[in-house]
JSON list of C-alpha atoms in Angstrom, two decimals:
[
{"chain": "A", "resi": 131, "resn": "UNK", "atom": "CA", "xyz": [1.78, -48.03, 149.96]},
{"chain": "A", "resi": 132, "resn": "UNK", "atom": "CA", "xyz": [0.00, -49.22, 146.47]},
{"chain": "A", "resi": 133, "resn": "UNK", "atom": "CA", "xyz": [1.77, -52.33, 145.87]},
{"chain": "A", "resi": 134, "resn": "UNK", "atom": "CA", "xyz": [1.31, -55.79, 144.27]},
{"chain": "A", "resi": 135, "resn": "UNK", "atom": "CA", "xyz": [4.74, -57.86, 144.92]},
{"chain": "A", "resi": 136, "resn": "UNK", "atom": "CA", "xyz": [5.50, -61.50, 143.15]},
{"chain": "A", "resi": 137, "resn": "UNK", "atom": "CA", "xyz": [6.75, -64.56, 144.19]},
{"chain": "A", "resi": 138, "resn": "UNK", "atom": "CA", "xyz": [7.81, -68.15, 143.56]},
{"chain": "A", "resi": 139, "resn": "UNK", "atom": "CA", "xyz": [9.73, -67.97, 140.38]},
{"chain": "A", "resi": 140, "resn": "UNK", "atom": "CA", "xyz": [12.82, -69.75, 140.22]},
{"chain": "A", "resi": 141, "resn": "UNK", "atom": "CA", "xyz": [14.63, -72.74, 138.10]},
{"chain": "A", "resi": 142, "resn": "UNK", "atom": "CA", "xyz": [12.51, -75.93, 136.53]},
{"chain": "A", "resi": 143, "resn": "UNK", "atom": "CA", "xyz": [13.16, -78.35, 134.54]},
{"chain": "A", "resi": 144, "resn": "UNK", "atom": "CA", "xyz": [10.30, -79.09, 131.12]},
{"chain": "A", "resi": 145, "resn": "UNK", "atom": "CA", "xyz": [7.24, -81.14, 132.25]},
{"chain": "A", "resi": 146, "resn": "UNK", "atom": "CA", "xyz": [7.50, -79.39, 136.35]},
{"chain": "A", "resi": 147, "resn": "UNK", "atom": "CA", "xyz": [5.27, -77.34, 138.15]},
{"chain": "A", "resi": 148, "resn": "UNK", "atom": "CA", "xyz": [5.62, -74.04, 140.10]},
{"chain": "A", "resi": 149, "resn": "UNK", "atom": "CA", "xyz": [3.26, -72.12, 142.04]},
{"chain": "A", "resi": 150, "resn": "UNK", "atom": "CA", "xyz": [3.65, -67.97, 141.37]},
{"chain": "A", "resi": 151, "resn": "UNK", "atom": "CA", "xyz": [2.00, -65.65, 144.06]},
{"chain": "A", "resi": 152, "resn": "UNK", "atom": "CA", "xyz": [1.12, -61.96, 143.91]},
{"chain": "A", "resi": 153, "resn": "UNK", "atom": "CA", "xyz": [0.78, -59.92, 147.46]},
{"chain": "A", "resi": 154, "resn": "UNK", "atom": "CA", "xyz": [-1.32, -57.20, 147.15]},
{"chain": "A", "resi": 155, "resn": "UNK", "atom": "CA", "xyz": [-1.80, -54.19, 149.59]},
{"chain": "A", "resi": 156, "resn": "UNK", "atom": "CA", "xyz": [-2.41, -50.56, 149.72]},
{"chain": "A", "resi": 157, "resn": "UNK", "atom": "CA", "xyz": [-6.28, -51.00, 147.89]},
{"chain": "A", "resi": 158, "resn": "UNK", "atom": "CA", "xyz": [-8.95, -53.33, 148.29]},
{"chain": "A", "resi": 159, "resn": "UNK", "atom": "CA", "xyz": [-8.20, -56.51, 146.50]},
{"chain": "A", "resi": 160, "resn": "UNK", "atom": "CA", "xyz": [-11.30, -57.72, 146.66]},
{"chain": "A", "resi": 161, "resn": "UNK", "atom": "CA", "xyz": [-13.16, -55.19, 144.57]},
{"chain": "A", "resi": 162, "resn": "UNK", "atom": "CA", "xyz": [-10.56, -55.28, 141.18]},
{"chain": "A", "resi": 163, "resn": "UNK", "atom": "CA", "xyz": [-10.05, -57.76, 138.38]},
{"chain": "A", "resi": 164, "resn": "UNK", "atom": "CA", "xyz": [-6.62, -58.89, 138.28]},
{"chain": "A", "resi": 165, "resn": "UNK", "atom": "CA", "xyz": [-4.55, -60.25, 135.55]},
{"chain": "A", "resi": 166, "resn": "UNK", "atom": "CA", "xyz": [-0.65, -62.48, 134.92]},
{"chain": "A", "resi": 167, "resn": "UNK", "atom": "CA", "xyz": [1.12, -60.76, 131.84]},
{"chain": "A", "resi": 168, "resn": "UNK", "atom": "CA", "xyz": [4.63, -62.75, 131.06]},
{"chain": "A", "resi": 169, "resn": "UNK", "atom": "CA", "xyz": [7.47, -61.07, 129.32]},
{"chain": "A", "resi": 170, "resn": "UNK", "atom": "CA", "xyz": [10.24, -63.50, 127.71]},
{"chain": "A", "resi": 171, "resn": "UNK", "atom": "CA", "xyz": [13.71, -62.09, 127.91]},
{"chain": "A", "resi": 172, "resn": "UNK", "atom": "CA", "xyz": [13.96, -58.98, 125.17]},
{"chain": "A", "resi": 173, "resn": "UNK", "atom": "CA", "xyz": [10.41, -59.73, 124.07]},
{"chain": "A", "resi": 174, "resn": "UNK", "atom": "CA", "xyz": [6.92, -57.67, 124.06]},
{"chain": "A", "resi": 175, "resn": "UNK", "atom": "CA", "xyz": [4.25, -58.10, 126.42]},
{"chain": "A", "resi": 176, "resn": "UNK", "atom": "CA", "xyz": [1.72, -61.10, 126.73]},
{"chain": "A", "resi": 177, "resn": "UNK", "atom": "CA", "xyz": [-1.54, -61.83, 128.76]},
{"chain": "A", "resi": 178, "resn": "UNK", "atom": "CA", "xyz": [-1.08, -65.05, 130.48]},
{"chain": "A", "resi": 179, "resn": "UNK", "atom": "CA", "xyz": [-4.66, -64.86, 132.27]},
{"chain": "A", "resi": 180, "resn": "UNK", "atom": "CA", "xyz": [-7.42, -62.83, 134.65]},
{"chain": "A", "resi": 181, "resn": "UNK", "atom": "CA", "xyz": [-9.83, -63.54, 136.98]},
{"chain": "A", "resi": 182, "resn": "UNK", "atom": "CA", "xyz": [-13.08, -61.24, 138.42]},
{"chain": "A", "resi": 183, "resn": "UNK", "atom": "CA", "xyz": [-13.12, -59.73, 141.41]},
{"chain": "A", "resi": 184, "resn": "UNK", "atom": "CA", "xyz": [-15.32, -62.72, 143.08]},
{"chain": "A", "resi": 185, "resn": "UNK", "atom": "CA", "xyz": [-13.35, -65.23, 140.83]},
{"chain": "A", "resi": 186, "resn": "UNK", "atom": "CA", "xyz": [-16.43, -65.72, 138.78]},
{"chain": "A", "resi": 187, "resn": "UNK", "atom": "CA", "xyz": [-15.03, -65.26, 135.89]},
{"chain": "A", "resi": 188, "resn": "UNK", "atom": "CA", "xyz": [-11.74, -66.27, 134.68]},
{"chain": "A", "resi": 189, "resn": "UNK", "atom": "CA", "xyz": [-9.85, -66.39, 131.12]},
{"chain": "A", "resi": 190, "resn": "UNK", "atom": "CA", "xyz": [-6.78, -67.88, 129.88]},
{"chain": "A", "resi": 191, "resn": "UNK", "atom": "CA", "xyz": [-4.36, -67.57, 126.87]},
{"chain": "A", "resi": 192, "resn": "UNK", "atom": "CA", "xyz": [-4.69, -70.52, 124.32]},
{"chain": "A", "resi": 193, "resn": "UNK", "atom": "CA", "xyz": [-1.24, -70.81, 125.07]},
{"chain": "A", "resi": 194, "resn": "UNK", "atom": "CA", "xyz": [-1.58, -71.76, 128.63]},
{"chain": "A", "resi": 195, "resn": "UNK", "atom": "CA", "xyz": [-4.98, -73.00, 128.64]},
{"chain": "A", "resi": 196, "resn": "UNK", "atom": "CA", "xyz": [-5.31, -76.38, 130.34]},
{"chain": "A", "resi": 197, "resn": "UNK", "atom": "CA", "xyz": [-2.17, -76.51, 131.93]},
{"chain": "A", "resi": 198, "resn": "UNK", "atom": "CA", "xyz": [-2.29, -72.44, 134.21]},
{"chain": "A", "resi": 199, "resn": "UNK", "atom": "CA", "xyz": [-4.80, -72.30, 136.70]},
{"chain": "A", "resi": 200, "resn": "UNK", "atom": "CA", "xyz": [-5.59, -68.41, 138.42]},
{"chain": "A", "resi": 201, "resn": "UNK", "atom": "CA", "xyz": [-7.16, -68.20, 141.14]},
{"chain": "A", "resi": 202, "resn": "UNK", "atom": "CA", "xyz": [-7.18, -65.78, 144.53]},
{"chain": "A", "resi": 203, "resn": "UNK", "atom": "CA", "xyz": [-8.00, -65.05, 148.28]},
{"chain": "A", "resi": 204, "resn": "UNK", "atom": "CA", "xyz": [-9.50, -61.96, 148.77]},
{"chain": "A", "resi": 205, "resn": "UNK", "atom": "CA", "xyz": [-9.09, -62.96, 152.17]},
{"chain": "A", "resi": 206, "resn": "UNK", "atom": "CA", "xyz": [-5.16, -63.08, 151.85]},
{"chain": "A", "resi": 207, "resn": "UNK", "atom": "CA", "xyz": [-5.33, -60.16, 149.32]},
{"chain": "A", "resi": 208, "resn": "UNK", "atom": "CA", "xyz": [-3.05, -62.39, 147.04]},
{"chain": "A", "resi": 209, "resn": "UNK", "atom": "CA", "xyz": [-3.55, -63.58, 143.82]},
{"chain": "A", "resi": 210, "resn": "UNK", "atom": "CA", "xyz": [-2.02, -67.09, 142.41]},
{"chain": "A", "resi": 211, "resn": "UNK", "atom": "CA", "xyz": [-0.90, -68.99, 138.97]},
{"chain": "A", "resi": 212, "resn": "UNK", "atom": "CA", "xyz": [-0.79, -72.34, 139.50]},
{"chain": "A", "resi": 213, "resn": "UNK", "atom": "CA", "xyz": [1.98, -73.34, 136.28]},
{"chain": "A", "resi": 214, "resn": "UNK", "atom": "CA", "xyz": [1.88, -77.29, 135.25]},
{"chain": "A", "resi": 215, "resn": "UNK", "atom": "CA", "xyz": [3.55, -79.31, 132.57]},
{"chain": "A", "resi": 216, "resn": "UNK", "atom": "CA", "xyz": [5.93, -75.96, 131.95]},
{"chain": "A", "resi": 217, "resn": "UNK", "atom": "CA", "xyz": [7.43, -75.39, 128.75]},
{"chain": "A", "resi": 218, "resn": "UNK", "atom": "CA", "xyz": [10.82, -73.82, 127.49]},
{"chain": "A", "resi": 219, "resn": "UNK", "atom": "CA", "xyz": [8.71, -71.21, 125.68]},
{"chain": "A", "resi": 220, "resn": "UNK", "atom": "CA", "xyz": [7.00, -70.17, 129.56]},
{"chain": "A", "resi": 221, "resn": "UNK", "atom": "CA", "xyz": [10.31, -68.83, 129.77]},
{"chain": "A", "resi": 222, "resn": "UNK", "atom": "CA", "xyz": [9.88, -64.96, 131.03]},
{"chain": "A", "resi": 223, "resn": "UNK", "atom": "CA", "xyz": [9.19, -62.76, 133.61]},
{"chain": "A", "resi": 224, "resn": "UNK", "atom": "CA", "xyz": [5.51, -62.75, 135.09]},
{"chain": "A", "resi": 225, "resn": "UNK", "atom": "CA", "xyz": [3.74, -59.74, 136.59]},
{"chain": "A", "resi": 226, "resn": "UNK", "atom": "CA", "xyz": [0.84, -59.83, 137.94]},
{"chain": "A", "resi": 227, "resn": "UNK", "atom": "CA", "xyz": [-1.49, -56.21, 137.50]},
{"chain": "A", "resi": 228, "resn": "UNK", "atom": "CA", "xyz": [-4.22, -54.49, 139.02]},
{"chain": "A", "resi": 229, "resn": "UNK", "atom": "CA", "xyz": [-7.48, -54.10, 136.64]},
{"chain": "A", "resi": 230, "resn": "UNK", "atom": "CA", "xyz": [-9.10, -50.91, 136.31]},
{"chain": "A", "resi": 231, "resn": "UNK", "atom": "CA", "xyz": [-9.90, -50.25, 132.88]},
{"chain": "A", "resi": 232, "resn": "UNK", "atom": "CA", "xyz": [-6.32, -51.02, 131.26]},
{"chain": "A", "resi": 233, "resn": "UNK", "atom": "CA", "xyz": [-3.69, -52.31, 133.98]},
{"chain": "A", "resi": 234, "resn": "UNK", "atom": "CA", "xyz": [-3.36, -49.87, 136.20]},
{"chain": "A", "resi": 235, "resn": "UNK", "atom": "CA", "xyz": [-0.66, -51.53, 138.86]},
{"chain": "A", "resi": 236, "resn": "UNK", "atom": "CA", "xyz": [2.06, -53.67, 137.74]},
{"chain": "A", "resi": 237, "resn": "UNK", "atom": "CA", "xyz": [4.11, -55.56, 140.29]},
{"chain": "A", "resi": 238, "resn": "UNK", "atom": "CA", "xyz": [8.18, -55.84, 139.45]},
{"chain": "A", "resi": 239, "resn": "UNK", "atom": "CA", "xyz": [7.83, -59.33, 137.86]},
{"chain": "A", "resi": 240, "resn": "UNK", "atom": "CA", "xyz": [9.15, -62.66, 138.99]},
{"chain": "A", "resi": 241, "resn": "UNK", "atom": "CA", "xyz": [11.67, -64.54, 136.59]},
{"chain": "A", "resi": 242, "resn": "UNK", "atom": "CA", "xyz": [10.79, -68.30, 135.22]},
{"chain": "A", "resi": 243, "resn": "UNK", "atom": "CA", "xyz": [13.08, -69.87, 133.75]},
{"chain": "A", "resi": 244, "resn": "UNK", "atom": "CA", "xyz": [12.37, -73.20, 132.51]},
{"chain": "A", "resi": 245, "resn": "UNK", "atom": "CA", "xyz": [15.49, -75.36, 131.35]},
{"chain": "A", "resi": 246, "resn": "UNK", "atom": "CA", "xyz": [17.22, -78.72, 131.70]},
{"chain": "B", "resi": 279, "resn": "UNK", "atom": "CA", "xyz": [-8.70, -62.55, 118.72]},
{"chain": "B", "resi": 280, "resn": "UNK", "atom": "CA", "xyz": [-7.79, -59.06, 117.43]},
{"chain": "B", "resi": 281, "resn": "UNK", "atom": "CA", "xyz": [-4.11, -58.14, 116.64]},
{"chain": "B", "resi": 282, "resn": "UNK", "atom": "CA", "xyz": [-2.43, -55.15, 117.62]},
{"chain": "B", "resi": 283, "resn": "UNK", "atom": "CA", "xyz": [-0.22, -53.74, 114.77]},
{"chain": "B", "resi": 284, "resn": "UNK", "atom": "CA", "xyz": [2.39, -50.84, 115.80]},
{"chain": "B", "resi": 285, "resn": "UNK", "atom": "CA", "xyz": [4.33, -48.68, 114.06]},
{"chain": "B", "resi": 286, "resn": "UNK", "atom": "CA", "xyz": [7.15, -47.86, 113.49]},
{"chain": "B", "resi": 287, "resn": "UNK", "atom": "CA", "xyz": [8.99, -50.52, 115.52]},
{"chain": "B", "resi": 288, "resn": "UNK", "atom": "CA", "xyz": [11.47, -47.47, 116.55]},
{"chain": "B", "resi": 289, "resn": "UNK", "atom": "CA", "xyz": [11.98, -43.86, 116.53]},
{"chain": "B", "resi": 290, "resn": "UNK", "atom": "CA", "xyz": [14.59, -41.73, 117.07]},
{"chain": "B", "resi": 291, "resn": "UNK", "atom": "CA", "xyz": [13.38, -37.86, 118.15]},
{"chain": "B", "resi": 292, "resn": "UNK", "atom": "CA", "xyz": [15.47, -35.16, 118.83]},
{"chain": "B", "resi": 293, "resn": "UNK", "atom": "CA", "xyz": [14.97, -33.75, 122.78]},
{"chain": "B", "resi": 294, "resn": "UNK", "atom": "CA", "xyz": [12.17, -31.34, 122.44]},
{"chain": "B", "resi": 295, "resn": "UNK", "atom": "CA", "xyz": [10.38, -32.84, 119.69]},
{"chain": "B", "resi": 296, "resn": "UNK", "atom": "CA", "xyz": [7.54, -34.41, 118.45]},
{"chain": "B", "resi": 297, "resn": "UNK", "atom": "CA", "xyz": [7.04, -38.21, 118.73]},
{"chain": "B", "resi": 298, "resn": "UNK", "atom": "CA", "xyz": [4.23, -39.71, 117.21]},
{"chain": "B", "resi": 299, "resn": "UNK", "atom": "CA", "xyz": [3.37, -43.96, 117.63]},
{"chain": "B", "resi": 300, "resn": "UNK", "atom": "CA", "xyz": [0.74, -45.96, 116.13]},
{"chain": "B", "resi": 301, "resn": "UNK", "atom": "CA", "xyz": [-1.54, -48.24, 116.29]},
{"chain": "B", "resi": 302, "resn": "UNK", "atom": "CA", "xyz": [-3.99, -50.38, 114.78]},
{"chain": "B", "resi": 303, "resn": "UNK", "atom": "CA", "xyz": [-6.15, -53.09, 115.72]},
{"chain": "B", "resi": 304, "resn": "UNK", "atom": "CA", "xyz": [-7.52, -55.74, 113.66]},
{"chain": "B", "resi": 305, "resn": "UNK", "atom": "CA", "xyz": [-11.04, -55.31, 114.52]},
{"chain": "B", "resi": 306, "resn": "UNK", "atom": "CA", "xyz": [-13.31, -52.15, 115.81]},
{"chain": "B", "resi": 307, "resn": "UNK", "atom": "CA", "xyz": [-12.57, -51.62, 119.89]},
{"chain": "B", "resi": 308, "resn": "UNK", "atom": "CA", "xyz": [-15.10, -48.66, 119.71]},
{"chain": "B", "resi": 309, "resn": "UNK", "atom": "CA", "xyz": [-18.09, -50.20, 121.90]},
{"chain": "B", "resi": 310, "resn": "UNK", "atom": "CA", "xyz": [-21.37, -48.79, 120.88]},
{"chain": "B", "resi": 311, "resn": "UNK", "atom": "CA", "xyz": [-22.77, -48.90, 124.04]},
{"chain": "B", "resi": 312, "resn": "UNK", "atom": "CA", "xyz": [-20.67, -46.81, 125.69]},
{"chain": "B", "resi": 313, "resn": "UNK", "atom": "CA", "xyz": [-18.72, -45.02, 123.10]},
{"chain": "B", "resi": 314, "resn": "UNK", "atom": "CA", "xyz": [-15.39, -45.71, 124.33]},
{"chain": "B", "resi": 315, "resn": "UNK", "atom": "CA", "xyz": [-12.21, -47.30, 122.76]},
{"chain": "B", "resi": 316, "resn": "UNK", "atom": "CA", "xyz": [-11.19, -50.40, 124.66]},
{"chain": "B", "resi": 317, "resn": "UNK", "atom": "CA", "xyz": [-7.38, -49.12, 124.19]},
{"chain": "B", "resi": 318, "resn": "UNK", "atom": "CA", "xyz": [-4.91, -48.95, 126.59]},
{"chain": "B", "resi": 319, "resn": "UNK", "atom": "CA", "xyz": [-1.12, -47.20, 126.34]},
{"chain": "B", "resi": 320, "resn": "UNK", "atom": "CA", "xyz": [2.02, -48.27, 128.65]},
{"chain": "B", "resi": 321, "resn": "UNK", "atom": "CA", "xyz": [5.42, -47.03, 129.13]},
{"chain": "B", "resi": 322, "resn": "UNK", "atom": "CA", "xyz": [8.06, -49.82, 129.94]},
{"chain": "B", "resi": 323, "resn": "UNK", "atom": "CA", "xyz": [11.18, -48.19, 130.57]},
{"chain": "B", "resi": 324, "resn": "UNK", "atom": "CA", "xyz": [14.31, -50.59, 130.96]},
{"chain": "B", "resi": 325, "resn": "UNK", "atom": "CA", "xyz": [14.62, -52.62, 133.53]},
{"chain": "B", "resi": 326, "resn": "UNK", "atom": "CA", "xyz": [10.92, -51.78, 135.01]},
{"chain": "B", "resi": 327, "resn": "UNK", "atom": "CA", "xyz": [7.93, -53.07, 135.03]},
{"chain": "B", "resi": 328, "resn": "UNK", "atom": "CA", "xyz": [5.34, -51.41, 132.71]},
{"chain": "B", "resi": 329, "resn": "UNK", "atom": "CA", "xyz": [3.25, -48.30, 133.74]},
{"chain": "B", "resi": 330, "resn": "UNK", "atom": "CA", "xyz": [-0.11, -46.96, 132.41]},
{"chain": "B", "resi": 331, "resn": "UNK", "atom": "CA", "xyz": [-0.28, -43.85, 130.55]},
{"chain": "B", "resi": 332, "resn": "UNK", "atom": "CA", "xyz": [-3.80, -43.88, 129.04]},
{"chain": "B", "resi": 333, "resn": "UNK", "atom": "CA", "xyz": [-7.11, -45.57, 129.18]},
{"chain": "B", "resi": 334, "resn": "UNK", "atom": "CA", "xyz": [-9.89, -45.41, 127.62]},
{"chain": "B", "resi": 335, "resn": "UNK", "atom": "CA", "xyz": [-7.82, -44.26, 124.13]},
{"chain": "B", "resi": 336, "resn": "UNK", "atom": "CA", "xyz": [-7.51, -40.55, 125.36]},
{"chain": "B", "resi": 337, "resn": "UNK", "atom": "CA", "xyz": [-7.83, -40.48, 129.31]},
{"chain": "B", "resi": 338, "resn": "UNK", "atom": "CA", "xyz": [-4.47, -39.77, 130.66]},
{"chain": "B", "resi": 339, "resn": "UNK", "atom": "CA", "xyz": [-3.26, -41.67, 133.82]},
{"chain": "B", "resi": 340, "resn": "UNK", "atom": "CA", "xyz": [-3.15, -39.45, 137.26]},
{"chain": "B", "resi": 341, "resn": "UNK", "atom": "CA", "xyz": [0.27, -37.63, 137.50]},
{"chain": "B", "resi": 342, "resn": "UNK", "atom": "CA", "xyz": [1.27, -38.83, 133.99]},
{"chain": "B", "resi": 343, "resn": "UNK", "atom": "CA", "xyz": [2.32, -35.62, 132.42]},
{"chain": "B", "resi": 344, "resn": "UNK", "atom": "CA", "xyz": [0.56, -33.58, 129.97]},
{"chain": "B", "resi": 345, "resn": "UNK", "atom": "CA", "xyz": [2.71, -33.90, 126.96]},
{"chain": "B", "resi": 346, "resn": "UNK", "atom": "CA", "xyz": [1.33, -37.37, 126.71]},
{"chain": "B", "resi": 347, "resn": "UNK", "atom": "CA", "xyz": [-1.34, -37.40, 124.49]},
{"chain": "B", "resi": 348, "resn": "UNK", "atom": "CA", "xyz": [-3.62, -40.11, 123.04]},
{"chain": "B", "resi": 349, "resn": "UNK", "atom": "CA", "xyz": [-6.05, -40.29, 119.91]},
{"chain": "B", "resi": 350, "resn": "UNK", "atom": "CA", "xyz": [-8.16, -42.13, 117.47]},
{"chain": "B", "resi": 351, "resn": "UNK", "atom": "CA", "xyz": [-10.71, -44.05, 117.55]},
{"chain": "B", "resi": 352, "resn": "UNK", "atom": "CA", "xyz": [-12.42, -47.44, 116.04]},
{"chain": "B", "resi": 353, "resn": "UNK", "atom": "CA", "xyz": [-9.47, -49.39, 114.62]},
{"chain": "B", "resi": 354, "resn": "UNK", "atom": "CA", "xyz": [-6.64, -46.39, 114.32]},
{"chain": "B", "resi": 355, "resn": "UNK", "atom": "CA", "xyz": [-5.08, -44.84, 117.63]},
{"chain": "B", "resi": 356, "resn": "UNK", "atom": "CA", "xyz": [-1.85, -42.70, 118.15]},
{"chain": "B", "resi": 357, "resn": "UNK", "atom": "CA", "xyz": [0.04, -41.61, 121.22]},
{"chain": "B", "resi": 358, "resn": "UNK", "atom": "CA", "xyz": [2.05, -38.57, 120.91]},
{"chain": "B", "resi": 359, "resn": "UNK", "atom": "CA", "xyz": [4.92, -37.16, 123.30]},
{"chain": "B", "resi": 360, "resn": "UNK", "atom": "CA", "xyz": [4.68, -33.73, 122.58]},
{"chain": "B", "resi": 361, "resn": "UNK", "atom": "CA", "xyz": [8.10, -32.81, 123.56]},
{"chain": "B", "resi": 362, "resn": "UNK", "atom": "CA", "xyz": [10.61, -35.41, 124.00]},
{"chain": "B", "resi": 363, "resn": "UNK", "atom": "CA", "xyz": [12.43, -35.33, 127.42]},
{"chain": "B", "resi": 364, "resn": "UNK", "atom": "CA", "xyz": [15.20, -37.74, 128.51]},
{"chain": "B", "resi": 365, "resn": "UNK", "atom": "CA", "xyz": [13.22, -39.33, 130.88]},
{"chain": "B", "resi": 366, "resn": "UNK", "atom": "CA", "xyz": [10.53, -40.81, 128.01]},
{"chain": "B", "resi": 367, "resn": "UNK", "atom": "CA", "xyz": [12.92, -42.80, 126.48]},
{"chain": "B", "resi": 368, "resn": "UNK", "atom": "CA", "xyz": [11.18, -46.23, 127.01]},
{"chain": "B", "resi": 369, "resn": "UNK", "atom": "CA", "xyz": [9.57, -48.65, 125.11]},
{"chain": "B", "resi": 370, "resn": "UNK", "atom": "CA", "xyz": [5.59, -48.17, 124.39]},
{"chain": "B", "resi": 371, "resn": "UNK", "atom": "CA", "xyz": [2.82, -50.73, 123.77]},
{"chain": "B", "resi": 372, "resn": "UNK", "atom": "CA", "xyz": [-0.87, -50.57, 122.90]},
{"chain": "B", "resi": 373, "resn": "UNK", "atom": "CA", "xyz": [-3.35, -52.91, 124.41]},
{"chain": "B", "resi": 374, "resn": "UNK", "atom": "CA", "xyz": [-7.03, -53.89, 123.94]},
{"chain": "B", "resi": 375, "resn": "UNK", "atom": "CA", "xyz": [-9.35, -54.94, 126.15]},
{"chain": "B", "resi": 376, "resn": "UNK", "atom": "CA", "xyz": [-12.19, -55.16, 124.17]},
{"chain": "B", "resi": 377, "resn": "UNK", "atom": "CA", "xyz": [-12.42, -58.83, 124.42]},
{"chain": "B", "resi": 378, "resn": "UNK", "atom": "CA", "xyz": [-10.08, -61.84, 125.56]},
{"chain": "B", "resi": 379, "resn": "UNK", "atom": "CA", "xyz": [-7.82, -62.64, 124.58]},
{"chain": "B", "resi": 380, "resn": "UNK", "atom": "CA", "xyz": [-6.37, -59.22, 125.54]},
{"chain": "B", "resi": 381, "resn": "UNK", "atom": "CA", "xyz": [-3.35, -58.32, 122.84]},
{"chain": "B", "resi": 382, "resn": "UNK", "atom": "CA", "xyz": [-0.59, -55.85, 123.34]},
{"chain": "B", "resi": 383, "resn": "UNK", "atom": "CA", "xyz": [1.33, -54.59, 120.25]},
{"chain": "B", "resi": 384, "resn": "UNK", "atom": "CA", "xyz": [4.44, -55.13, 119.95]},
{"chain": "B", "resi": 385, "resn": "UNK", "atom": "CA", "xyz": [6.24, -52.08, 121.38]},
{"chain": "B", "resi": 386, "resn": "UNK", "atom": "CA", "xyz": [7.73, -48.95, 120.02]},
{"chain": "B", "resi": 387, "resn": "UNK", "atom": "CA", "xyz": [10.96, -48.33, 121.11]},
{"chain": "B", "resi": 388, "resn": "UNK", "atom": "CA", "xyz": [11.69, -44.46, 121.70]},
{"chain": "B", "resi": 389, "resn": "UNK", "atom": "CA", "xyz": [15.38, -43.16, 121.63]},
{"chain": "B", "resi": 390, "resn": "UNK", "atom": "CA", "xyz": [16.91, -40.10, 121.48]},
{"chain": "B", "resi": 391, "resn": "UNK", "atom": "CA", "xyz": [18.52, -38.77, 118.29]}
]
């Protein structure tokens, strides 16, 4: 089955750290861009960040630049955001989705929640 | 970065009719090159994630159905449900992808009058 599932969202407090992960099966990884979109509770959509195919290229938000990191293994056909030095505001649910032109796969979304 | 204006923010259509969205982007997505419109449509119905209807500004998704149209071109696009059903009642955003950052608009909600 086509599928990208997410993982590693949970509780933290401001200032921590938390790892998201995005399993991918059913296509091959490997040859697709991929992208993190969040979603804050009863909000629109935002890009959060995407990264090449070979991870050559990557690109983040302004408003997670220097503290997300993206990165991959085709190898593992998962994709990763690495989320430091979170905010109240990161507050949402994150999908990760297939590139293709537009975003052709969405996964159903892991919830952050950051709060004291 | 270029901003993604919608309109209206919500519509109400009777079952069976016409609803028409739209869209408008701060600067030209219409690439030269290639002659497409980097402009992308999505369905987010509640409680789902979101789902790809078009591409490409007029290039419907496989097994999205027929009555979902998209047009325009340049700075001005539209999606159109040409028949309202039950099941389309969802919320709808544009995207670029002409550049980063990428920008979604910020959603259409579609309801049944």
């Amino acid at each position: 089955e086509v599928q990208l599932v997410e993982s590693g969202g949970g509780l933290v407090k401001p200032g921590g750290s938390l790892r998201l992960s995005c399993a991918a099966s059913g296509f091959t990884f490997s040859s697709y861009s991929m992208n993190w979109v969040r979603q804050a509770p009863g909000k629109g959509l935002e890009w959060v960040s995407s990264i090449s195919s070979s991870s050559s290229y990557i690109y983040y938000a302004d408003s997670v630049k220097g503290r997300f990191t993206i990165s991959r293994d085709n190898a593992k056909n998962s994709l990763y955001l690495q989320m430091n030095r979170l905010r109240a505001e990161d507050t949402a649910v994150y999908y990760c989705a297939k590139d293709r032109p537009g975003m052709a796969l969405w996964g159903q979304g892991t919830l952050v929640t950051v709060s004291s | 970065d270029i901003v993604m204006t919608q309109s209206p923010d919500s519509l109400a259509v009777s079952l069976g009719e016409r609803a028409t969205i739209n869209c408008k982007s701060s600067q030209t997505l219409l690439y030269n090159a290639n002659n497409r419109n980097y402009l992308a449509w999505y369905q987010q119905k509640p409680g789902q994630s979101p789902k790809l209807l078009i591409h490409w500004a007029s290039a419907r998704e496989s097994g999205v159905p027929d009555r979902f149209s998209g047009s325009g071109s340049g700075t001005d696009f539209t999606l159109t449900i040409s028949s309202l059903q039950a099941e389309d009642v969802a919320v709808y955003y544009c995207q670029h992808y002409y550049n980063t950052p990428l920008t979604f608009g910020g959603g259409t909600k579609v309801e049944i009058k």
